[in-house]
PDB file of C-alpha atoms in Angstrom:
ATOM      1  CA  UNK A 103     -51.433 -60.902 128.899  1.00 59.00           C
ATOM      2  CA  UNK A 104     -50.290 -57.752 127.111  1.00 70.00           C
ATOM      3  CA  UNK A 105     -51.332 -59.271 123.785  1.00 71.00           C
ATOM      4  CA  UNK A 106     -54.828 -60.056 125.118  1.00 72.00           C
ATOM      5  CA  UNK A 107     -55.225 -56.541 126.512  1.00 71.00           C
ATOM      6  CA  UNK A 108     -54.049 -55.063 123.260  1.00 71.00           C
ATOM      7  CA  UNK A 109     -56.521 -57.249 121.332  1.00 73.00           C
ATOM      8  CA  UNK A 110     -59.400 -56.224 123.605  1.00 75.00           C
ATOM      9  CA  UNK A 111     -58.529 -52.561 123.127  1.00 74.00           C
ATOM     10  CA  UNK A 112     -58.528 -53.020 119.383  1.00 75.00           C
ATOM     11  CA  UNK A 113     -61.964 -54.685 119.452  1.00 74.00           C
ATOM     12  CA  UNK A 114     -63.310 -51.985 121.738  1.00 73.00           C
ATOM     13  CA  UNK A 115     -61.862 -49.306 119.493  1.00 71.00           C
ATOM     14  CA  UNK A 116     -63.487 -50.879 116.437  1.00 72.00           C
ATOM     15  CA  UNK A 117     -66.842 -51.094 118.162  1.00 72.00           C
ATOM     16  CA  UNK A 118     -66.760 -47.541 119.508  1.00 74.00           C
ATOM     17  CA  UNK A 119     -65.049 -45.929 116.542  1.00 74.00           C
ATOM     18  CA  UNK A 120     -67.534 -43.464 115.070  1.00 77.00           C
ATOM     19  CA  UNK A 121     -68.514 -43.264 111.458  1.00 76.00           C
ATOM     20  CA  UNK A 122     -70.496 -40.577 109.769  1.00 78.00           C
ATOM     21  CA  UNK A 123     -73.415 -41.460 107.533  1.00 76.00           C
ATOM     22  CA  UNK A 124     -74.170 -38.602 105.150  1.00 80.00           C
ATOM     23  CA  UNK A 125     -77.084 -38.267 102.749  1.00 82.00           C
ATOM     24  CA  UNK A 126     -76.269 -35.864  99.838  1.00 81.00           C
ATOM     25  CA  UNK A 127     -78.158 -34.395  96.914  1.00 79.00           C
ATOM     26  CA  UNK A 128     -76.656 -36.103  93.901  1.00 78.00           C
ATOM     27  CA  UNK A 129     -76.919 -33.004  91.663  1.00 79.00           C
ATOM     28  CA  UNK A 130     -75.786 -30.276  94.045  1.00 79.00           C
ATOM     29  CA  UNK A 131     -73.896 -32.409  96.592  1.00 74.00           C
ATOM     30  CA  UNK A 132     -75.860 -30.555  99.254  1.00 79.00           C
ATOM     31  CA  UNK A 133     -75.836 -32.370 102.582  1.00 76.00           C
ATOM     32  CA  UNK A 134     -79.379 -33.314 103.508  1.00 76.00           C
ATOM     33  CA  UNK A 135     -78.909 -35.562 106.528  1.00 79.00           C
ATOM     34  CA  UNK A 136     -76.031 -36.997 108.490  1.00 79.00           C
ATOM     35  CA  UNK A 137     -75.628 -39.469 111.357  1.00 74.00           C
ATOM     36  CA  UNK A 138     -72.718 -40.284 113.599  1.00 78.00           C
ATOM     37  CA  UNK A 139     -72.737 -43.987 114.382  1.00 77.00           C
ATOM     38  CA  UNK A 140     -70.405 -46.661 115.563  1.00 80.00           C
ATOM     39  CA  UNK A 141     -70.550 -50.382 115.046  1.00 77.00           C
ATOM     40  CA  UNK A 142     -71.993 -50.968 118.506  1.00 78.00           C
ATOM     41  CA  UNK A 143     -74.892 -48.609 117.821  1.00 80.00           C
ATOM     42  CA  UNK A 144     -75.628 -50.317 114.542  1.00 80.00           C
ATOM     43  CA  UNK A 145     -75.595 -53.749 116.202  1.00 83.00           C
ATOM     44  CA  UNK A 146     -77.919 -52.630 119.039  1.00 86.00           C
ATOM     45  CA  UNK A 147     -80.329 -50.854 116.717  1.00 85.00           C
ATOM     46  CA  UNK A 148     -80.402 -53.811 114.339  1.00 87.00           C
ATOM     47  CA  UNK A 149     -81.088 -56.225 117.201  1.00 90.00           C
ATOM     48  CA  UNK A 150     -83.913 -54.060 118.572  1.00 92.00           C
ATOM     49  CA  UNK A 151     -85.412 -53.682 115.114  1.00 91.00           C
ATOM     50  CA  UNK A 152     -85.303 -57.462 114.551  1.00 92.00           C
ATOM     51  CA  UNK A 153     -86.957 -58.108 117.942  1.00 93.00           C
ATOM     52  CA  UNK A 154     -89.674 -55.565 117.126  1.00 93.00           C
ATOM     53  CA  UNK A 155     -90.319 -57.147 113.733  1.00 92.00           C
ATOM     54  CA  UNK A 156     -90.552 -60.640 115.262  1.00 91.00           C
ATOM     55  CA  UNK A 157     -92.890 -59.476 118.056  1.00 91.00           C
ATOM     56  CA  UNK A 158     -95.092 -57.517 115.663  1.00 88.00           C
ATOM     57  CA  UNK A 159     -95.332 -60.452 113.250  1.00 84.00           C
ATOM     58  CA  UNK A 160     -96.194 -62.837 116.076  1.00 83.00           C
ATOM     59  CA  UNK A 161     -98.976 -60.574 117.349  1.00 83.00           C
ATOM     60  CA  UNK A 162    -100.251 -60.078 113.821  1.00 78.00           C
ATOM     61  CA  UNK A 163    -100.465 -63.816 113.244  1.00 74.00           C
ATOM     62  CA  UNK A 164    -101.902 -64.673 116.661  1.00 74.00           C
ATOM     63  CA  UNK A 165    -104.640 -62.036 116.971  1.00 77.00           C
ATOM     64  CA  UNK A 166    -105.713 -61.183 113.418  1.00 76.00           C
ATOM     65  CA  UNK A 167    -107.441 -63.149 110.637  1.00 71.00           C
ATOM     66  CA  UNK A 168    -104.250 -62.940 108.586  1.00 71.00           C
ATOM     67  CA  UNK A 169    -103.084 -66.199 110.145  1.00 70.00           C
ATOM     68  CA  UNK A 170    -105.681 -68.010 108.016  1.00 68.00           C
ATOM     69  CA  UNK A 171    -103.557 -67.242 104.925  1.00 69.00           C
ATOM     70  CA  UNK A 172    -100.466 -68.848 106.453  1.00 68.00           C
ATOM     71  CA  UNK A 173    -100.045 -72.559 105.642  1.00 68.00           C
ATOM     72  CA  UNK A 174    -100.535 -74.708 108.735  1.00 63.00           C
ATOM     73  CA  UNK A 175    -103.154 -72.512 110.430  1.00 65.00           C
ATOM     74  CA  UNK A 176    -106.815 -73.544 110.296  1.00 65.00           C
ATOM     75  CA  UNK A 177    -109.595 -71.177 109.324  1.00 67.00           C
ATOM     76  CA  UNK A 178    -111.926 -69.788 111.999  1.00 68.00           C
ATOM     77  CA  UNK A 179    -114.858 -70.413 109.680  1.00 71.00           C
ATOM     78  CA  UNK A 180    -113.817 -74.032 109.262  1.00 74.00           C
ATOM     79  CA  UNK A 181    -113.506 -74.418 113.030  1.00 76.00           C
ATOM     80  CA  UNK A 182    -117.034 -73.121 113.528  1.00 81.00           C
ATOM     81  CA  UNK A 183    -118.312 -75.430 110.823  1.00 83.00           C
ATOM     82  CA  UNK A 184    -116.538 -78.372 112.461  1.00 84.00           C
ATOM     83  CA  UNK A 185    -118.117 -77.539 115.840  1.00 86.00           C
ATOM     84  CA  UNK A 186    -121.566 -77.191 114.291  1.00 86.00           C
ATOM     85  CA  UNK A 187    -121.157 -80.463 112.445  1.00 88.00           C
ATOM     86  CA  UNK A 188    -120.071 -82.167 115.665  1.00 87.00           C
ATOM     87  CA  UNK A 189    -123.205 -80.977 117.452  1.00 86.00           C
ATOM     88  CA  UNK A 190    -125.364 -82.032 114.514  1.00 88.00           C
ATOM     89  CA  UNK A 191    -123.698 -85.446 114.422  1.00 89.00           C
ATOM     90  CA  UNK A 192    -124.430 -85.926 118.134  1.00 86.00           C
ATOM     91  CA  UNK A 193    -128.050 -84.883 117.617  1.00 86.00           C
ATOM     92  CA  UNK A 194    -128.416 -87.203 114.626  1.00 88.00           C
ATOM     93  CA  UNK A 195    -126.897 -90.062 116.616  1.00 87.00           C
ATOM     94  CA  UNK A 196    -129.385 -89.543 119.437  1.00 85.00           C
ATOM     95  CA  UNK A 197    -132.215 -89.252 116.918  1.00 86.00           C
ATOM     96  CA  UNK A 198    -131.081 -92.439 115.184  1.00 87.00           C
ATOM     97  CA  UNK A 199    -131.076 -94.343 118.480  1.00 85.00           C
ATOM     98  CA  UNK A 200    -134.567 -93.070 119.268  1.00 82.00           C
ATOM     99  CA  UNK A 201    -135.786 -94.126 115.804  1.00 81.00           C
ATOM    100  CA  UNK A 202    -134.199 -97.552 116.209  1.00 83.00           C
ATOM    101  CA  UNK A 203    -136.054 -98.051 119.497  1.00 80.00           C
ATOM    102  CA  UNK A 204    -139.250 -96.792 117.897  1.00 78.00           C
ATOM    103  CA  UNK A 205    -138.971 -99.111 114.892  1.00 78.00           C
ATOM    104  CA  UNK A 206    -138.125-101.980 117.230  1.00 78.00           C
ATOM    105  CA  UNK A 207    -141.460-101.428 118.958  1.00 75.00           C
ATOM    106  CA  UNK A 208    -143.213-101.337 115.591  1.00 76.00           C
ATOM    107  CA  UNK A 209    -141.599-104.658 114.645  1.00 73.00           C
ATOM    108  CA  UNK A 210    -142.832-106.168 117.914  1.00 70.00           C
ATOM    109  CA  UNK A 211    -146.321-104.951 117.090  1.00 69.00           C
ATOM    110  CA  UNK A 212    -146.141-106.568 113.654  1.00 69.00           C
ATOM    111  CA  UNK A 213    -144.709-109.828 114.977  1.00 64.00           C
ATOM    112  CA  UNK A 214    -146.952-109.949 118.045  1.00 62.00           C
ATOM    113  CA  UNK A 215    -144.043-110.170 120.438  1.00 62.00           C
ATOM    114  CA  UNK A 216    -144.047-108.960 124.037  1.00 58.00           C
ATOM    115  CA  UNK A 217    -141.241-108.506 126.525  1.00 56.00           C
ATOM    116  CA  UNK A 218    -141.372-110.580 129.675  1.00 51.00           C
ATOM    117  CA  UNK A 219    -139.530-109.696 132.850  1.00 50.00           C
ATOM    118  CA  UNK A 220    -137.922-112.315 135.055  1.00 52.00           C
ATOM    119  CA  UNK A 221    -138.402-111.828 138.788  1.00 49.00           C
ATOM    120  CA  UNK A 222    -136.015-113.257 141.342  1.00 58.00           C
ATOM    121  CA  UNK A 223    -138.252-114.730 144.055  1.00 53.00           C
ATOM    122  CA  UNK A 224    -135.422-115.020 146.576  1.00 60.00           C
ATOM    123  CA  UNK A 225    -134.760-111.290 146.401  1.00 61.00           C
ATOM    124  CA  UNK A 226    -138.470-110.588 146.888  1.00 53.00           C
ATOM    125  CA  UNK A 227    -138.642-112.840 149.946  1.00 56.00           C
ATOM    126  CA  UNK A 228    -135.560-111.148 151.338  1.00 64.00           C
ATOM    127  CA  UNK A 229    -137.246-107.783 150.979  1.00 58.00           C
ATOM    128  CA  UNK A 230    -140.338-109.091 152.771  1.00 54.00           C
ATOM    129  CA  UNK A 231    -138.227-110.249 155.712  1.00 58.00           C
ATOM    130  CA  UNK A 232    -136.826-106.790 156.329  1.00 56.00           C
ATOM    131  CA  UNK A 233    -138.022-105.071 159.476  1.00 51.00           C
ATOM    132  CA  UNK A 234    -140.320-102.203 158.553  1.00 50.00           C
ATOM    133  CA  UNK A 235    -141.140-101.100 162.118  1.00 49.00           C
ATOM    134  CA  UNK A 236    -138.517 -98.362 162.054  1.00 52.00           C
ATOM    135  CA  UNK A 237    -139.887 -96.972 158.797  1.00 54.00           C
ATOM    136  CA  UNK A 238    -142.104 -93.927 158.903  1.00 59.00           C
ATOM    137  CA  UNK A 239    -145.353 -95.197 157.396  1.00 58.00           C
ATOM    138  CA  UNK A 240    -147.460 -92.147 158.247  1.00 62.00           C
ATOM    139  CA  UNK A 241    -148.699 -90.759 154.889  1.00 63.00           C
ATOM    140  CA  UNK A 242    -148.056 -87.107 154.192  1.00 69.00           C
ATOM    141  CA  UNK A 243    -150.462 -84.722 152.496  1.00 69.00           C
ATOM    142  CA  UNK A 244    -149.176 -85.394 148.974  1.00 70.00           C
ATOM    143  CA  UNK A 245    -149.363 -89.143 149.520  1.00 72.00           C
ATOM    144  CA  UNK A 246    -152.946 -88.897 150.771  1.00 71.00           C
ATOM    145  CA  UNK A 247    -153.972 -86.859 147.732  1.00 74.00           C
ATOM    146  CA  UNK A 248    -152.320 -89.381 145.403  1.00 74.00           C
ATOM    147  CA  UNK A 249    -154.032 -92.308 147.138  1.00 73.00           C
ATOM    148  CA  UNK A 250    -157.405 -90.580 146.829  1.00 72.00           C
ATOM    149  CA  UNK A 251    -156.831 -89.910 143.151  1.00 72.00           C
ATOM    150  CA  UNK A 252    -155.801 -93.508 142.442  1.00 70.00           C
ATOM    151  CA  UNK A 253    -158.768 -94.841 144.403  1.00 66.00           C
ATOM    152  CA  UNK A 254    -161.172 -92.828 142.267  1.00 63.00           C
ATOM    153  CA  UNK A 255    -159.677 -94.086 139.012  1.00 58.00           C
ATOM    154  CA  UNK A 256    -160.648 -97.301 137.300  1.00 51.00           C
ATOM    155  CA  UNK A 257    -158.038 -99.942 138.063  1.00 49.00           C
ATOM    156  CA  UNK A 258    -157.850-101.155 134.487  1.00 46.00           C
ATOM    157  CA  UNK A 259    -158.305 -97.866 132.719  1.00 50.00           C
ATOM    158  CA  UNK A 260    -154.922 -97.311 131.110  1.00 45.00           C
ATOM    159  CA  UNK A 261    -156.086 -94.308 129.148  1.00 45.00           C
ATOM    160  CA  UNK A 262    -157.846 -92.134 131.763  1.00 44.00           C
ATOM    161  CA  UNK A 263    -154.891 -89.777 132.161  1.00 41.00           C
ATOM    162  CA  UNK A 264    -154.478 -89.634 128.403  1.00 40.00           C
ATOM    163  CA  UNK A 265    -158.167 -88.947 127.985  1.00 41.00           C
ATOM    164  CA  UNK A 266    -158.026 -85.822 130.102  1.00 39.00           C
ATOM    165  CA  UNK A 267    -155.039 -84.457 128.159  1.00 42.00           C
ATOM    166  CA  UNK A 268    -155.745 -85.618 124.638  1.00 40.00           C
ATOM    167  CA  UNK A 269    -159.530 -86.128 124.772  1.00 48.00           C
ATOM    168  CA  UNK A 270    -159.268 -89.753 123.587  1.00 59.00           C
ATOM    169  CA  UNK A 271    -162.512 -91.438 122.526  1.00 68.00           C
ATOM    170  CA  UNK A 272    -162.051 -94.921 121.047  1.00 87.00           C
ATOM    171  CA  UNK A 273    -164.547 -95.869 118.346  1.00 89.00           C
ATOM    172  CA  UNK A 274    -165.040 -99.426 117.090  1.00 92.00           C
ATOM    173  CA  UNK A 275    -163.080 -99.977 113.862  1.00 94.00           C
ATOM    174  CA  UNK A 276    -165.844-102.253 112.595  1.00 93.00           C
ATOM    175  CA  UNK A 277    -168.996-103.827 114.043  1.00 90.00           C
ATOM    176  CA  UNK A 278    -169.212-107.576 114.023  1.00 89.00           C
ATOM    177  CA  UNK A 279    -168.864-110.843 115.917  1.00 90.00           C
ATOM    178  CA  UNK A 280    -165.669-111.735 117.744  1.00 92.00           C
ATOM    179  CA  UNK A 281    -164.371-115.037 116.369  1.00 91.00           C
ATOM    180  CA  UNK A 282    -161.314-115.061 118.620  1.00 92.00           C
ATOM    181  CA  UNK A 283    -160.736-113.004 121.734  1.00 92.00           C
ATOM    182  CA  UNK A 284    -157.611-111.529 123.248  1.00 92.00           C
ATOM    183  CA  UNK A 285    -155.483-114.241 124.900  1.00 90.00           C
ATOM    184  CA  UNK A 286    -152.045-113.279 126.213  1.00 86.00           C
ATOM    185  CA  UNK A 287    -151.186-116.848 127.238  1.00 87.00           C
ATOM    186  CA  UNK A 288    -151.554-118.063 123.655  1.00 87.00           C
ATOM    187  CA  UNK A 289    -149.769-114.900 122.399  1.00 86.00           C
ATOM    188  CA  UNK A 290    -152.862-113.774 120.573  1.00 88.00           C
ATOM    189  CA  UNK A 291    -152.628-110.077 121.413  1.00 89.00           C
ATOM    190  CA  UNK A 292    -155.667-109.068 119.378  1.00 92.00           C
ATOM    191  CA  UNK A 293    -159.335-109.673 118.690  1.00 94.00           C
ATOM    192  CA  UNK A 294    -160.570-111.150 115.407  1.00 94.00           C
ATOM    193  CA  UNK A 295    -163.805-109.525 114.207  1.00 93.00           C
ATOM    194  CA  UNK A 296    -165.955-111.235 111.596  1.00 92.00           C
ATOM    195  CA  UNK A 297    -167.547-108.884 109.098  1.00 90.00           C
ATOM    196  CA  UNK A 298    -168.711-109.075 105.482  1.00 88.00           C
ATOM    197  CA  UNK A 299    -166.069-108.647 102.822  1.00 84.00           C
ATOM    198  CA  UNK A 300    -165.448-105.071 101.628  1.00 86.00           C
ATOM    199  CA  UNK A 301    -166.764-103.615 104.908  1.00 92.00           C
ATOM    200  CA  UNK A 302    -164.951-100.315 105.615  1.00 94.00           C
ATOM    201  CA  UNK A 303    -162.590-100.236 108.587  1.00 95.00           C
ATOM    202  CA  UNK A 304    -162.368 -96.993 110.556  1.00 94.00           C
ATOM    203  CA  UNK A 305    -159.715 -95.434 112.745  1.00 94.00           C
ATOM    204  CA  UNK A 306    -160.463 -95.748 116.454  1.00 94.00           C
ATOM    205  CA  UNK A 307    -159.110 -92.240 117.209  1.00 92.00           C
ATOM    206  CA  UNK A 308    -157.237 -89.310 115.731  1.00 91.00           C
ATOM    207  CA  UNK A 309    -153.649 -90.105 114.818  1.00 91.00           C
ATOM    208  CA  UNK A 310    -150.966 -90.527 112.177  1.00 93.00           C
ATOM    209  CA  UNK A 311    -150.361 -93.561 109.972  1.00 93.00           C
ATOM    210  CA  UNK A 312    -146.894 -94.907 110.744  1.00 91.00           C
ATOM    211  CA  UNK A 313    -147.131 -98.104 108.685  1.00 92.00           C
ATOM    212  CA  UNK A 314    -149.250 -99.001 105.659  1.00 92.00           C
ATOM    213  CA  UNK A 315    -147.719-101.828 103.652  1.00 91.00           C
ATOM    214  CA  UNK A 316    -148.141-105.422 102.527  1.00 91.00           C
ATOM    215  CA  UNK A 317    -146.743-108.289 104.629  1.00 90.00           C
ATOM    216  CA  UNK A 318    -146.616-111.940 103.640  1.00 88.00           C
ATOM    217  CA  UNK A 319    -148.213-113.309 106.826  1.00 89.00           C
ATOM    218  CA  UNK A 320    -150.855-110.673 107.567  1.00 90.00           C
ATOM    219  CA  UNK A 321    -151.549-109.127 104.147  1.00 92.00           C
ATOM    220  CA  UNK A 322    -152.254-105.422 104.030  1.00 94.00           C
ATOM    221  CA  UNK A 323    -151.434-103.915 107.424  1.00 94.00           C
ATOM    222  CA  UNK A 324    -152.179-100.447 108.758  1.00 94.00           C
ATOM    223  CA  UNK A 325    -150.692 -99.101 112.011  1.00 94.00           C
ATOM    224  CA  UNK A 326    -151.816 -95.782 113.474  1.00 94.00           C
ATOM    225  CA  UNK A 327    -150.167 -93.870 116.306  1.00 92.00           C
ATOM    226  CA  UNK A 328    -152.645 -91.880 118.399  1.00 90.00           C
ATOM    227  CA  UNK A 329    -150.263 -90.193 120.845  1.00 83.00           C
ATOM    228  CA  UNK A 330    -149.554 -90.845 124.523  1.00 82.00           C
ATOM    229  CA  UNK A 331    -148.075 -94.215 123.615  1.00 85.00           C
ATOM    230  CA  UNK A 332    -151.309 -95.613 122.083  1.00 91.00           C
ATOM    231  CA  UNK A 333    -151.073 -97.587 118.817  1.00 93.00           C
ATOM    232  CA  UNK A 334    -153.816 -99.404 116.906  1.00 94.00           C
ATOM    233  CA  UNK A 335    -153.121-102.169 114.364  1.00 94.00           C
ATOM    234  CA  UNK A 336    -155.391-103.404 111.531  1.00 95.00           C
ATOM    235  CA  UNK A 337    -154.384-106.605 109.686  1.00 94.00           C
ATOM    236  CA  UNK A 338    -155.618-108.917 106.860  1.00 92.00           C
ATOM    237  CA  UNK A 339    -157.182-106.031 104.907  1.00 94.00           C
ATOM    238  CA  UNK A 340    -158.077-106.407 101.256  1.00 93.00           C
ATOM    239  CA  UNK A 341    -156.837-102.867 100.540  1.00 93.00           C
ATOM    240  CA  UNK A 342    -155.672 -99.697 102.289  1.00 94.00           C
ATOM    241  CA  UNK A 343    -157.091 -96.218 101.796  1.00 93.00           C
ATOM    242  CA  UNK A 344    -154.269 -94.377 103.601  1.00 93.00           C
ATOM    243  CA  UNK A 345    -150.525 -94.094 103.239  1.00 92.00           C
ATOM    244  CA  UNK A 346    -147.678 -93.800 105.691  1.00 91.00           C
ATOM    245  CA  UNK A 347    -147.508 -90.288 107.117  1.00 89.00           C
ATOM    246  CA  UNK A 348    -151.209 -89.484 106.587  1.00 92.00           C
ATOM    247  CA  UNK A 349    -153.131 -87.801 109.396  1.00 93.00           C
ATOM    248  CA  UNK A 350    -156.480 -89.446 110.108  1.00 94.00           C
ATOM    249  CA  UNK A 351    -159.488 -88.509 112.186  1.00 92.00           C
ATOM    250  CA  UNK A 352    -161.520 -90.754 114.464  1.00 90.00           C
ATOM    251  CA  UNK A 353    -164.025 -92.704 112.372  1.00 91.00           C
ATOM    252  CA  UNK A 354    -162.169 -92.102 109.081  1.00 93.00           C
ATOM    253  CA  UNK A 355    -161.959 -95.116 106.752  1.00 94.00           C
ATOM    254  CA  UNK A 356    -158.409 -96.488 106.639  1.00 95.00           C
ATOM    255  CA  UNK A 357    -158.864 -99.950 105.087  1.00 95.00           C
ATOM    256  CA  UNK A 358    -161.327-102.546 103.772  1.00 94.00           C
ATOM    257  CA  UNK A 359    -162.144-105.923 105.354  1.00 94.00           C
ATOM    258  CA  UNK A 360    -160.367-108.708 103.512  1.00 91.00           C
ATOM    259  CA  UNK A 361    -158.764-112.122 103.651  1.00 90.00           C
ATOM    260  CA  UNK A 362    -155.137-111.418 102.747  1.00 91.00           C
ATOM    261  CA  UNK A 363    -151.989-112.969 104.132  1.00 89.00           C
ATOM    262  CA  UNK A 364    -150.947-116.498 105.026  1.00 88.00           C
ATOM    263  CA  UNK A 365    -152.345-116.430 108.598  1.00 85.00           C
ATOM    264  CA  UNK A 366    -156.037-116.003 107.754  1.00 86.00           C
ATOM    265  CA  UNK A 367    -159.026-118.313 107.334  1.00 84.00           C
ATOM    266  CA  UNK A 368    -161.664-115.919 106.052  1.00 86.00           C
ATOM    267  CA  UNK A 369    -162.732-112.286 105.792  1.00 90.00           C
ATOM    268  CA  UNK A 370    -162.137-110.665 109.180  1.00 92.00           C
ATOM    269  CA  UNK A 371    -160.240-107.887 110.939  1.00 94.00           C
ATOM    270  CA  UNK A 372    -157.324-108.728 113.177  1.00 94.00           C
ATOM    271  CA  UNK A 373    -157.331-105.713 115.519  1.00 95.00           C
ATOM    272  CA  UNK A 374    -154.617-104.961 118.096  1.00 93.00           C
ATOM    273  CA  UNK A 375    -154.307-102.192 120.672  1.00 93.00           C
ATOM    274  CA  UNK A 376    -150.925-101.340 122.202  1.00 92.00           C
ATOM    275  CA  UNK A 377    -150.127 -98.956 125.049  1.00 88.00           C
ATOM    276  CA  UNK A 378    -146.521 -97.880 125.743  1.00 85.00           C
ATOM    277  CA  UNK A 379    -145.202-100.869 123.804  1.00 84.00           C
ATOM    278  CA  UNK A 380    -147.415-103.462 125.555  1.00 88.00           C
ATOM    279  CA  UNK A 381    -150.588-105.105 124.201  1.00 90.00           C
ATOM    280  CA  UNK A 382    -153.933-104.536 125.915  1.00 91.00           C
ATOM    281  CA  UNK A 383    -157.320-106.186 125.492  1.00 91.00           C
ATOM    282  CA  UNK A 384    -159.334-104.014 123.072  1.00 92.00           C
ATOM    283  CA  UNK A 385    -162.652-105.280 124.485  1.00 91.00           C
ATOM    284  CA  UNK A 386    -161.944-103.408 127.729  1.00 89.00           C
ATOM    285  CA  UNK A 387    -162.220-100.097 125.867  1.00 88.00           C
ATOM    286  CA  UNK A 388    -164.262-100.719 122.711  1.00 90.00           C
ATOM    287  CA  UNK A 389    -167.707-102.254 122.150  1.00 87.00           C
ATOM    288  CA  UNK A 390    -167.569-104.176 118.851  1.00 85.00           C
ATOM    289  CA  UNK A 391    -171.253-105.166 118.801  1.00 78.00           C
TER     290      UNK A 391
END
């Protein structure tokens, strides 16, 4: 035990033994500054200084742009660019999906396809069997106004609401005799109009040309979008006077009557009218005589 106590006293004496640090002028040996320190003071001061340096460096790296120069840390500018690119990629993805749906509708117009919906009769009968006595069938004010508005509208006028907003007036693309009428059962979603060769074909309304190319089956084809979901299609033309992306006015010449394509038997215009992706009978809205 005495040896341990003696050893502890020696360690304590070494730690608390004071030393004098003197700073002298080398030429005159004049004492400029002096400190009285022991080993314990030096150890404590060194530890505190190291902790301060570590804390200061950490704060400097964490809260200043200097961290960008340290390997392993990403740049704030690069982070912002990455976020912006992410948002742009999402927007482009949504835009691409919308364009794919749009072009799918255009392909259906070119191919003359139409979507059919299957109805489950059993589910309809089940709905009819439900007791509706407990339902409140008294129309409110808004319902009465809506019923009055619908009653005043033409049942088959698909473009009345569009007419009030966009001032739609449909002009005949060409005057002539109808050789084949619109027939949805036979999937003939158009009217065929006989006219002399080289007769000019006009746009039925203001719009933008979204397709103006050659196809093997229908020859030169022109498709014009008029807004509000209305699209007009002109097929079997001998030539086109517009290009994709052109803006046209109602009555402006867009093509010339011809006999091009595999599915034709003579000079005529194959004219289609589509509303919201579904074909409609053009004779309900245009007088071709």
